Short mmCIF file of C-alpha atoms in Angstrom, two decimals:
data_model
loop_
_atom_site.label_atom_id
_atom_site.label_comp_id
_atom_site.label_asym_id
_atom_site.label_seq_id
_atom_site.Cartn_x
_atom_site.Cartn_y
_atom_site.Cartn_z
CA MET A 287 -25.84 -15.91 -27.27
CA SER A 288 -28.82 -18.12 -26.45
CA GLU A 289 -27.05 -21.48 -26.90
CA PRO A 290 -25.38 -22.79 -23.71
CA LYS A 291 -21.59 -22.64 -23.85
CA ARG A 292 -18.80 -24.28 -21.88
CA VAL A 293 -15.50 -22.79 -20.86
CA HIS A 294 -12.29 -24.02 -22.53
CA PRO A 295 -11.18 -27.56 -21.50
CA ILE A 296 -7.89 -26.18 -20.12
CA SER A 297 -10.00 -24.71 -17.31
CA MET A 298 -10.21 -28.25 -15.85
CA PHE A 299 -6.44 -28.28 -15.40
CA ILE A 300 -6.37 -24.71 -14.06
CA ASP A 301 -9.16 -25.37 -11.55
CA PHE A 302 -7.56 -28.65 -10.45
CA ILE A 303 -4.20 -26.99 -9.82
CA SER A 304 -5.87 -24.10 -7.97
CA ASP A 305 -7.99 -26.41 -5.78
CA ALA A 306 -5.09 -28.79 -5.14
CA VAL A 307 -2.80 -25.96 -4.06
CA SER A 308 -5.53 -24.59 -1.80
CA MET A 309 -6.13 -28.04 -0.28
CA ILE A 310 -2.42 -28.70 0.27
CA LYS A 311 -1.98 -25.22 1.77
CA ASN A 312 -4.76 -25.90 4.29
CA PHE A 313 -3.35 -29.29 5.30
CA ILE A 314 0.37 -28.74 4.70
CA ILE A 315 1.35 -28.68 8.36
CA PRO A 316 -0.31 -31.99 9.43
CA PHE A 317 0.82 -33.74 6.23
CA PHE A 318 4.36 -32.40 6.67
CA VAL A 319 4.44 -33.76 10.21
CA LEU A 320 2.98 -37.14 9.19
CA ILE A 321 5.23 -37.64 6.15
CA PHE A 322 8.55 -35.99 6.95
CA VAL A 323 8.76 -35.62 10.73
CA ASN A 324 7.03 -38.81 11.81
CA SER A 325 9.34 -41.84 11.91
CA ASN A 326 6.61 -44.52 11.70
CA SER A 327 6.64 -45.92 8.14
CA SER A 328 3.05 -47.27 8.39
CA ILE A 329 1.68 -43.83 9.23
CA ARG A 330 3.67 -42.37 6.33
CA PHE A 331 2.19 -44.96 3.97
CA TYR A 332 -1.40 -44.24 5.00
CA ALA A 333 -0.75 -40.50 4.80
CA PHE A 334 0.37 -40.89 1.18
CA ILE A 335 -2.72 -43.03 0.45
CA ILE A 336 -5.06 -40.39 1.92
CA LEU A 337 -3.33 -37.61 -0.03
CA GLY A 338 -3.59 -39.62 -3.27
CA VAL A 339 -7.30 -40.37 -2.75
CA LEU A 340 -8.04 -36.71 -2.06
CA LEU A 341 -6.21 -35.60 -5.21
CA LEU A 342 -7.93 -38.29 -7.31
CA TRP A 343 -11.36 -37.22 -6.04
CA LYS A 344 -10.49 -33.59 -6.76
CA ALA A 345 -9.50 -34.51 -10.33
CA VAL A 346 -12.73 -36.45 -10.97
CA SER A 347 -14.93 -33.75 -9.45
CA THR A 348 -13.17 -31.10 -11.53
CA VAL A 349 -13.95 -32.95 -14.78
CA LEU A 350 -17.58 -33.46 -13.76
CA ALA A 351 -17.88 -29.79 -12.75
CA TRP A 352 -16.56 -28.70 -16.16
CA ARG A 353 -19.10 -30.92 -17.93
CA ARG A 354 -22.01 -29.52 -15.90
CA PHE A 355 -20.98 -25.84 -16.13
CA THR A 356 -22.65 -23.84 -18.92
CA TYR A 357 -23.43 -20.17 -19.45
CA ARG A 358 -25.54 -18.13 -21.83
CA MET A 359 -27.39 -14.84 -22.27
CA GLU A 360 -31.16 -15.09 -22.62
CA ASP A 361 -34.17 -12.87 -21.91
CA ASP A 362 -32.02 -9.99 -20.58
CA GLU A 363 -30.36 -12.34 -18.10
CA PHE A 364 -26.96 -13.99 -17.78
CA ARG A 365 -27.70 -17.60 -16.95
CA VAL A 366 -25.29 -20.12 -15.41
CA GLU A 367 -25.94 -23.80 -14.69
CA SER A 368 -23.49 -25.81 -12.60
CA GLY A 369 -23.18 -28.45 -9.91
CA VAL A 370 -21.82 -32.00 -9.69
CA ILE A 371 -24.23 -33.62 -7.26
CA THR A 372 -26.83 -30.84 -6.92
CA LYS A 373 -27.68 -28.91 -10.07
CA LYS A 374 -27.63 -25.15 -9.56
CA LYS A 375 -29.13 -22.47 -11.77
CA LYS A 376 -28.15 -18.83 -11.39
CA TYR A 377 -29.95 -16.12 -13.34
CA ILE A 378 -28.45 -12.62 -13.16
CA SER A 379 -30.35 -9.64 -14.50
CA LEU A 380 -28.18 -7.62 -16.87
CA GLU A 381 -29.21 -4.43 -15.06
CA ARG A 382 -27.49 -5.68 -11.89
CA ILE A 383 -24.14 -6.31 -13.58
CA GLN A 384 -21.65 -3.59 -12.60
CA THR A 385 -18.38 -4.67 -14.23
CA VAL A 386 -16.92 -7.42 -16.40
CA ASN A 387 -13.22 -7.80 -15.58
CA THR A 388 -10.65 -10.00 -17.29
CA SER A 389 -7.29 -11.44 -16.22
CA GLU A 390 -4.67 -13.69 -17.78
CA GLY A 391 -2.75 -16.19 -15.70
CA ILE A 392 0.21 -18.21 -16.95
CA PHE A 393 -1.90 -21.02 -18.43
CA GLN A 394 -4.44 -18.65 -19.98
CA ARG A 395 -1.65 -16.73 -21.71
CA ILE A 396 -0.11 -19.92 -23.13
CA PHE A 397 -3.38 -20.81 -24.87
CA GLY A 398 -4.46 -17.25 -25.70
CA LEU A 399 -7.36 -17.28 -23.23
CA VAL A 400 -8.64 -15.01 -20.45
CA ARG A 401 -10.49 -15.37 -17.16
CA VAL A 402 -13.72 -13.36 -16.99
CA GLN A 403 -15.21 -12.19 -13.69
CA ILE A 404 -18.69 -10.68 -13.58
CA GLU A 405 -19.50 -8.48 -10.59
CA THR A 406 -22.91 -7.23 -9.51
CA ALA A 407 -24.17 -4.56 -7.15
CA GLY A 408 -24.03 -5.92 -3.62
CA GLY A 409 -21.48 -8.66 -4.31
CA THR A 410 -19.58 -9.55 -1.12
CA ASP A 411 -17.63 -12.80 -1.11
CA GLY A 412 -16.25 -12.57 -4.64
CA PRO A 413 -17.35 -12.20 -8.25
CA GLU A 414 -20.90 -13.34 -9.00
CA VAL A 415 -19.67 -15.47 -11.91
CA SER A 416 -16.14 -16.52 -12.86
CA LEU A 417 -15.41 -18.04 -16.27
CA THR A 418 -11.99 -19.65 -15.82
CA ALA A 419 -10.90 -19.76 -19.46
CA ILE A 420 -12.57 -18.51 -22.64
CA THR A 421 -11.11 -17.00 -25.79
CA LYS A 422 -10.38 -13.29 -25.95
CA ALA A 423 -12.86 -12.90 -28.80
CA GLU A 424 -15.60 -14.56 -26.74
CA ALA A 425 -14.75 -12.38 -23.74
CA GLU A 426 -14.95 -9.20 -25.79
CA GLN A 427 -18.19 -10.31 -27.44
CA LEU A 428 -19.67 -11.19 -24.04
CA LYS A 429 -18.64 -7.83 -22.58
CA GLN A 430 -20.08 -5.87 -25.50
CA SER A 431 -23.30 -7.89 -25.53
CA ILE A 432 -23.89 -7.33 -21.82
CA PHE A 433 -23.24 -3.60 -21.80
CA ASN A 434 -24.94 -2.86 -25.12
CA ARG A 435 -28.09 -4.62 -23.96
CA LYS A 436 -27.83 -3.00 -20.53
CA LYS A 437 -27.54 0.42 -22.17
CA SER A 438 -30.60 -0.33 -24.33
CA LEU A 439 -32.63 -1.32 -21.27
CA GLN A 440 -31.67 1.89 -19.48
CA GLN A 441 -32.55 3.94 -22.55
CA GLU A 442 -35.93 2.23 -22.85
CA GLU A 443 -36.62 2.96 -19.19
CA MET A 444 -35.73 6.64 -19.66
CA ASN A 445 -37.93 6.87 -22.76
CA ASP A 446 -40.86 5.37 -20.85
CA GLU A 447 -40.41 7.92 -18.05
CA ASN A 448 -40.24 10.87 -20.44
CA LEU A 449 -42.98 9.67 -22.79
CA ASP A 450 -45.71 11.73 -21.15
CA ILE A 451 -43.51 14.81 -20.55
CA PRO A 452 -41.98 15.96 -23.82
CA ASP A 453 -39.02 18.32 -23.41
CA PRO A 454 -38.56 20.77 -26.31
CA LEU A 455 -34.99 21.50 -25.18
CA THR A 456 -33.85 17.89 -25.44
CA ALA A 457 -33.47 18.02 -29.20
CA GLN A 458 -31.48 21.24 -28.95
CA GLN A 459 -28.90 19.89 -26.48
CA PRO A 460 -25.56 18.99 -28.10
CA VAL A 461 -24.44 15.38 -27.99
CA GLU A 462 -21.85 14.89 -25.25
CA LYS A 463 -18.43 14.26 -26.71
CA GLU A 464 -16.92 10.94 -25.66
CA ILE A 465 -13.71 11.50 -23.70
CA SER A 466 -10.72 9.28 -24.38
CA VAL A 467 -7.48 9.71 -22.39
CA SER A 468 -4.79 7.29 -21.23
CA TYR A 469 -1.90 7.03 -18.78
CA ARG A 470 0.94 4.52 -19.08
CA MET A 471 3.63 3.91 -16.48
CA GLY A 472 7.08 3.57 -18.04
CA ILE A 473 10.00 1.48 -16.83
CA PRO A 474 11.67 4.34 -14.87
CA GLU A 475 8.42 5.02 -12.98
CA LEU A 476 7.95 1.28 -12.39
CA LEU A 477 11.43 0.91 -10.88
CA LEU A 478 10.93 4.00 -8.72
CA ALA A 479 7.51 2.76 -7.56
CA ALA A 480 8.97 -0.65 -6.71
CA THR A 481 11.98 0.69 -4.79
CA THR A 482 9.90 3.16 -2.76
CA SER A 483 6.96 0.87 -2.00
CA SER A 484 6.00 0.05 1.58
CA GLY A 485 5.71 -3.69 0.91
CA ILE A 486 8.75 -4.48 3.05
CA GLY A 487 6.56 -4.45 6.17
CA VAL A 488 4.24 -7.07 4.65
CA ILE A 489 7.21 -9.30 3.76
CA ILE A 490 8.72 -9.10 7.26
CA SER A 491 5.38 -9.70 9.03
CA GLY A 492 4.68 -12.67 6.72
CA CYS A 493 8.07 -14.24 7.53
CA LEU A 494 7.46 -13.80 11.26
CA ALA A 495 4.01 -15.39 10.96
CA ILE A 496 5.47 -18.41 9.12
CA TYR A 497 8.21 -18.76 11.73
CA THR A 498 5.77 -18.75 14.65
CA GLN A 499 3.64 -21.45 12.97
CA ILE A 500 6.61 -23.71 12.18
CA ASP A 501 8.19 -23.18 15.60
CA GLU A 502 5.10 -24.61 17.30
CA ILE A 503 5.20 -27.87 15.31
CA LEU A 504 8.71 -28.64 14.08
CA PRO A 505 11.65 -29.33 16.42
CA LEU A 506 13.98 -26.41 15.61
CA ASP A 507 16.26 -26.94 18.60
CA GLY A 508 18.90 -28.73 16.56
CA PHE A 509 18.81 -26.05 13.89
CA LEU A 510 19.14 -23.28 16.46
CA LYS A 511 22.06 -25.02 18.18
CA ARG A 512 24.12 -24.68 15.01
CA PHE A 513 23.86 -20.92 15.38
CA SER A 514 24.33 -20.82 19.15
CA PHE A 515 27.69 -19.07 18.62
CA LEU A 516 25.72 -15.93 17.72
CA SER A 517 24.70 -15.56 21.37
CA HIS A 518 28.25 -14.36 22.06
CA ALA A 519 28.49 -12.16 18.94
CA SER A 520 29.14 -8.44 19.14
CA VAL A 521 26.62 -5.68 18.51
CA GLU A 522 28.23 -5.05 15.11
CA ILE A 523 27.48 -8.63 13.99
CA TYR A 524 23.83 -8.29 15.04
CA ALA A 525 23.60 -4.99 13.18
CA ILE A 526 25.01 -6.57 10.02
CA LEU A 527 22.59 -9.53 10.23
CA ILE A 528 19.62 -7.21 10.73
CA PHE A 529 20.76 -5.11 7.77
CA ILE A 530 21.04 -8.21 5.56
CA ALA A 531 17.57 -9.42 6.61
CA VAL A 532 16.01 -6.00 5.89
CA LEU A 533 17.85 -5.82 2.55
CA ILE A 534 16.51 -9.24 1.49
CA ALA A 535 12.97 -8.25 2.53
CA TRP A 536 13.31 -4.99 0.57
CA ILE A 537 14.50 -6.84 -2.55
CA LEU A 538 11.52 -9.21 -2.30
CA SER A 539 9.10 -6.29 -1.90
CA VAL A 540 10.65 -4.60 -4.96
CA GLY A 541 10.13 -7.78 -6.99
CA VAL A 542 6.53 -8.23 -5.86
CA THR A 543 5.64 -4.59 -6.60
CA ALA A 544 7.33 -4.73 -10.02
CA LEU A 545 5.33 -7.85 -10.95
CA GLN A 546 2.07 -6.24 -9.80
CA TYR A 547 2.44 -2.98 -11.72
CA ALA A 548 4.38 -4.07 -14.80
CA ASN A 549 2.64 -3.03 -18.06
CA PHE A 550 0.39 -0.72 -16.05
CA ASN A 551 -2.01 1.24 -18.23
CA ALA A 552 -5.07 3.28 -17.26
CA LYS A 553 -7.37 4.76 -19.86
CA ARG A 554 -10.72 6.45 -19.85
CA LYS A 555 -13.16 5.48 -22.55
CA GLY A 556 -16.41 7.42 -22.38
CA LYS A 557 -17.90 6.84 -18.93
CA ASP A 558 -15.55 3.99 -17.94
CA ILE A 559 -12.00 3.80 -16.61
CA ILE A 560 -10.16 0.66 -17.76
CA ILE A 561 -7.07 -0.39 -15.77
CA THR A 562 -4.64 -3.05 -17.00
CA ARG A 563 -1.64 -4.31 -15.03
CA GLY A 564 0.56 -7.32 -14.31
CA LEU A 565 3.51 -9.18 -15.83
CA ILE A 566 3.03 -12.88 -15.02
CA GLU A 567 -0.72 -12.56 -14.49
CA ARG A 568 -2.41 -9.75 -16.38
CA HIS A 569 -5.47 -8.10 -14.89
CA GLN A 570 -7.97 -5.80 -16.53
CA MET A 571 -10.73 -4.15 -14.58
CA THR A 572 -13.39 -1.63 -15.61
CA ILE A 573 -14.62 1.05 -13.20
CA PRO A 574 -17.68 3.05 -14.32
CA LEU A 575 -17.43 6.72 -13.32
CA ALA A 576 -20.79 6.40 -11.57
CA ARG A 577 -19.25 3.88 -9.12
CA ILE A 578 -16.47 6.18 -7.93
CA GLN A 579 -17.16 7.17 -4.31
CA ALA A 580 -13.96 9.05 -3.48
CA VAL A 581 -10.36 9.63 -4.50
CA LYS A 582 -7.60 8.63 -2.09
CA ILE A 583 -4.05 10.00 -2.36
CA LYS A 584 -1.29 8.27 -0.40
CA GLU A 585 2.25 9.50 0.24
CA ASN A 586 4.59 7.20 2.15
CA ILE A 587 7.72 8.48 3.89
CA LEU A 588 9.97 7.45 0.99
CA ARG A 589 7.96 9.16 -1.76
CA GLU A 590 6.74 12.26 0.04
CA PRO A 591 10.13 14.09 0.19
CA PHE A 592 10.49 13.72 -3.60
CA GLY A 593 6.95 14.95 -4.38
CA PHE A 594 5.52 11.59 -5.49
CA ALA A 595 2.20 10.02 -4.52
CA THR A 596 -0.16 7.14 -5.30
CA VAL A 597 -3.70 7.94 -6.47
CA MET A 598 -6.47 5.43 -5.80
CA LEU A 599 -10.15 5.22 -6.63
CA VAL A 600 -12.60 4.16 -3.92
CA SER A 601 -15.41 2.48 -5.84
CA ALA A 602 -18.68 0.89 -4.79
CA GLY A 603 -19.59 -2.69 -5.60
CA GLY A 604 -17.11 -5.51 -6.02
CA SER A 605 -16.21 -7.85 -3.17
CA ILE A 606 -14.37 -7.86 0.12
CA THR A 607 -11.82 -10.27 -1.38
CA GLU A 608 -10.53 -7.60 -3.78
CA LYS A 609 -7.10 -6.28 -2.95
CA GLU A 610 -6.29 -2.61 -2.63
CA THR A 611 -4.11 -2.64 -5.76
CA SER A 612 -7.21 -3.29 -7.90
CA SER A 613 -8.32 0.37 -7.42
CA VAL A 614 -4.97 2.09 -8.04
CA LEU A 615 -5.34 4.72 -10.77
CA PHE A 616 -1.80 6.13 -10.77
CA PRO A 617 0.74 3.93 -8.90
CA LEU A 618 3.36 6.70 -8.91
CA ILE A 619 2.81 10.28 -10.04
CA ARG A 620 4.21 13.70 -9.21
CA LYS A 621 1.77 15.66 -7.03
CA LYS A 622 1.91 18.66 -9.34
CA LYS A 623 0.53 16.50 -12.18
CA ILE A 624 -2.34 14.96 -10.20
CA ASN A 625 -4.93 17.66 -10.97
CA GLU A 626 -4.22 17.62 -14.69
CA LEU A 627 -4.81 13.87 -15.03
CA LEU A 628 -7.46 13.56 -12.32
CA THR A 629 -9.68 16.11 -14.06
CA GLN A 630 -9.38 14.24 -17.36
CA PHE A 631 -10.15 10.86 -15.81
CA THR A 632 -12.90 11.72 -13.29
CA ASP A 633 -14.48 15.11 -14.27
CA GLN A 634 -15.60 16.02 -10.73
CA TYR A 635 -12.55 15.49 -8.50
CA GLN A 636 -9.73 17.98 -7.94
CA LEU A 637 -6.87 18.20 -5.42
CA ALA A 638 -6.74 21.53 -3.62
CA PRO A 639 -3.28 22.95 -2.78
CA GLU A 640 -2.08 22.41 0.77
CA SER A 641 -2.02 26.19 1.34
CA GLU A 642 -5.84 26.24 1.11
CA LEU A 643 -6.33 23.66 3.88
CA LYS A 644 -7.95 24.79 7.10
CA LYS A 645 -5.38 23.42 9.56
CA VAL A 646 -5.86 22.25 13.15
CA PRO A 647 -5.30 24.94 15.83
CA LYS A 648 -1.95 25.44 17.59
CA ARG A 649 -3.34 24.17 20.89
CA SER A 650 -3.78 20.75 19.24
CA LEU A 651 -0.01 20.24 18.98
CA LYS A 652 0.29 18.78 22.49
CA ARG A 653 -2.58 16.38 21.75
CA TYR A 654 -0.83 15.03 18.64
CA LEU A 655 2.47 14.67 20.52
CA ILE A 656 0.77 12.84 23.38
CA SER A 657 -1.24 10.50 21.11
CA TYR A 658 1.86 9.58 19.08
CA GLY A 659 4.41 9.50 21.91
CA PHE A 660 2.52 8.00 24.86
CA VAL A 661 2.78 4.30 23.91
CA PRO A 662 6.50 4.42 22.83
CA LEU A 663 7.31 6.31 26.06
CA LEU A 664 5.43 3.82 28.25
CA VAL A 665 7.01 0.79 26.56
CA GLY A 666 10.46 2.40 26.72
CA ILE A 667 10.16 3.13 30.45
CA ILE A 668 8.96 -0.39 31.29
CA LEU A 669 11.74 -2.10 29.29
CA SER A 670 14.38 0.30 30.63
CA VAL A 671 13.41 -0.50 34.21
CA ARG A 672 13.09 -4.25 33.65
CA PHE A 673 16.09 -4.91 31.40
CA PRO A 674 18.85 -2.34 31.89
CA PRO A 675 21.06 -1.42 30.09
CA TRP A 676 19.70 -3.01 26.86
CA GLY A 677 16.21 -1.86 27.73
CA TYR A 678 17.30 1.73 27.13
CA LEU A 679 17.28 0.94 23.40
CA ALA A 680 13.48 0.81 23.61
CA LEU A 681 13.50 4.61 24.00
CA ILE A 682 14.97 5.06 20.49
CA PRO A 683 11.53 5.04 18.73
CA LEU A 684 10.27 7.88 20.98
CA PRO A 685 11.82 10.84 19.09
CA PHE A 686 10.65 9.34 15.78
CA ALA A 687 7.10 9.00 17.15
CA LEU A 688 7.16 12.64 18.32
CA PHE A 689 8.45 13.73 14.91
CA PHE A 690 5.56 12.00 13.12
CA GLY A 691 3.16 13.49 15.65
CA TYR A 692 4.47 16.94 14.79
CA LEU A 693 4.09 16.22 11.05
CA ALA A 694 0.50 15.07 11.64
CA TYR A 695 -0.21 18.34 13.47
CA LYS A 696 1.31 20.45 10.67
CA GLN A 697 -0.41 18.63 7.78
CA SER A 698 -3.86 17.67 9.10
CA GLY A 699 -6.75 19.76 7.88
CA TYR A 700 -9.70 20.09 5.52
CA VAL A 701 -11.02 22.28 2.73
CA ILE A 702 -14.49 22.55 1.19
CA LYS A 703 -15.00 23.52 -2.45
CA ASP A 704 -18.60 23.52 -3.62
CA GLN A 705 -19.73 19.88 -3.33
CA LEU A 706 -16.25 18.49 -2.56
CA ILE A 707 -14.56 18.06 0.80
CA GLN A 708 -10.86 17.25 1.10
CA LEU A 709 -9.58 15.70 4.34
CA THR A 710 -5.86 15.26 5.04
CA THR A 711 -4.33 13.30 7.90
CA ARG A 712 -1.34 11.05 8.51
CA GLY A 713 -0.08 8.13 10.52
CA ILE A 714 3.41 7.28 9.34
CA GLY A 715 2.36 8.10 5.78
CA LYS A 716 0.14 10.95 4.60
CA THR A 717 -3.39 10.25 3.33
CA THR A 718 -5.73 12.66 1.57
CA GLY A 719 -9.36 11.86 0.79
CA ILE A 720 -11.47 13.80 -1.72
CA VAL A 721 -15.18 13.07 -1.35
CA LEU A 722 -18.31 14.35 -3.07
CA ARG A 723 -20.99 15.38 -0.59
CA LYS A 724 -23.59 13.11 -2.19
CA ARG A 725 -21.23 10.12 -1.81
CA MET A 726 -20.81 10.53 1.96
CA GLN A 727 -22.67 7.79 3.82
CA ASN A 728 -22.58 9.77 7.06
CA TYR A 729 -20.71 12.49 8.90
CA THR A 730 -19.58 12.08 12.52
CA MET A 731 -18.22 14.67 14.94
CA THR A 732 -16.83 13.29 18.20
CA GLN A 733 -15.53 15.04 21.33
CA SER A 734 -13.92 13.44 24.35
CA TYR A 735 -13.99 15.16 27.74
CA PHE A 736 -10.51 16.61 27.23
CA GLN A 737 -11.29 17.69 23.66
CA LYS A 738 -14.37 19.53 24.88
CA LYS A 739 -12.29 21.41 27.43
CA GLY A 740 -9.83 22.33 24.68
CA ARG A 741 -12.65 23.34 22.27
CA VAL A 742 -11.53 20.85 19.60
CA ALA A 743 -13.26 17.88 17.95
CA SER A 744 -12.56 14.98 15.60
CA ILE A 745 -14.52 14.50 12.37
CA HIS A 746 -15.01 11.41 10.21
CA THR A 747 -16.93 10.49 7.09
CA PHE A 748 -17.54 7.10 5.48
CA VAL A 749 -17.97 6.09 1.83
CA LYS A 750 -18.77 2.77 0.19
CA SER A 751 -15.73 0.68 -0.66
CA SER A 752 -16.37 -2.74 -2.22
CA ALA A 753 -18.58 -4.51 0.34
CA LEU A 754 -17.20 -2.47 3.23
CA LEU A 755 -16.84 1.21 4.15
CA ASP A 756 -13.78 3.40 3.80
CA SER A 757 -13.28 6.31 6.17
CA PHE A 758 -11.56 9.69 6.12
CA GLY A 759 -11.15 12.04 9.03
CA VAL A 760 -9.22 14.75 10.87
CA HIS A 761 -8.43 14.72 14.60
CA HIS A 762 -8.37 17.69 17.02
CA LEU A 763 -9.93 20.17 14.61
CA GLU A 764 -11.23 23.54 15.79
CA GLU A 765 -14.71 23.05 17.26
CA GLU A 766 -16.18 25.78 15.03
CA ASP A 767 -14.64 24.19 11.93
CA ALA A 768 -16.14 20.78 12.80
CA ALA A 769 -19.54 22.42 13.18
CA ARG A 770 -19.05 24.26 9.88
CA VAL A 771 -18.44 20.96 8.09
CA CYS A 772 -21.58 19.57 9.75
CA ASP A 773 -23.61 22.53 8.45
CA TRP A 774 -22.19 22.01 4.94
CA TYR A 775 -23.15 18.33 5.02
CA SER A 776 -26.51 18.80 6.72
CA TYR A 777 -29.50 18.19 4.45
CA GLU A 778 -31.67 20.74 6.27
CA THR A 779 -29.04 23.48 5.97
CA ASN A 780 -28.55 22.88 2.26
CA GLN A 781 -32.31 22.82 1.67
CA SER A 782 -32.81 26.17 3.41
CA THR A 783 -29.91 27.67 1.48
#
């Protein structure tokens, strides 16, 4: 692939639409005010002229950018040339390339094309290279060419290192059998995952954010006056309206989750895990086993009583713009089946039964109840004193907070098995992290003044996650247990052992 290539011409249209939507989204509020709220016709006219000029310039620059963008593989490098005004050349060593992921948006699927994103070690703001639209055959050829050549380079490097030190046992070692296993989420699991997802909170917070932005700019007084009769409505009417609003948000979250995880398929091929998902826009990402830093298991309050959980892979590399769903290995799975599949997909990671966890001591119960109940109690008291009798309703969250505090006390703990440590904690939902010792970036044991008096401590560990760090920890653990984990992690202790 030494000849420079261009992406498919439809990429001009896709990039133009994407850039135009991004531009309009950034300036939608001032343009909305100038065009629809403002009553001066001259200002409206000039606003339309400015918008048209911006869109015309974006269209011209998109065509020029497509003409100047080329890519090729040459001299063990992936080379990209681009730039409209300033010509840019980017040469990426094949050894630095971590993954080659593909996705199919609506326009790519119409023309039988895919988007290819190339990620390297240390990428932060996004993929190192993004090819908006190329044929599936070209994408597969590109992926195979990169990884075959990368494998050859690694093999040559290993041969050079072992050239002077022949190993007579190497020829006697059996060839490692390539593992191939797959997991597909069916329609019943998809519907259950969608209906029990926690996306309703995101929907509600998003609606509130939009409302606060619009309320600052648009005159909503007239709109609110039409519903002024609700100020005299009964409590039952308010309860019904709140129920309807929550129901609509739940339906939207179900739809969003179903679109994200439709056609979900995870398979292991040799040393790679390939995850495919999406209905309208299909995504495919490849995670090498060597990049896996930890396994995270999440159980929200809707799934936990029925024995279901979500299993995620914390992997190094990638970018901070990647969403959490990109690392989901099993969107919905029964806990009793996790070990069976996790062993087949990852080799080294296993979930220990909860009965083997070293739990926090009984004297930590009051600390969990205080940490969970203090803020709801304080807010409830203030509102009750300031706004009686309606302020008393602010005390309703208090028993729920104490209940979750008790659950956190009962379920928090750790267990060490050889080179694995498993840490379990919870906020509203339960989170379990399984980490290899060699993947831990650091280990921290902290003690406040009151914890020291109670002979307890909090422990935390961090692992690489995209361009950031992901953390796992347990609060108010027995002081001796925290020190025991420190000894297990300590390099000096392991060396002497």
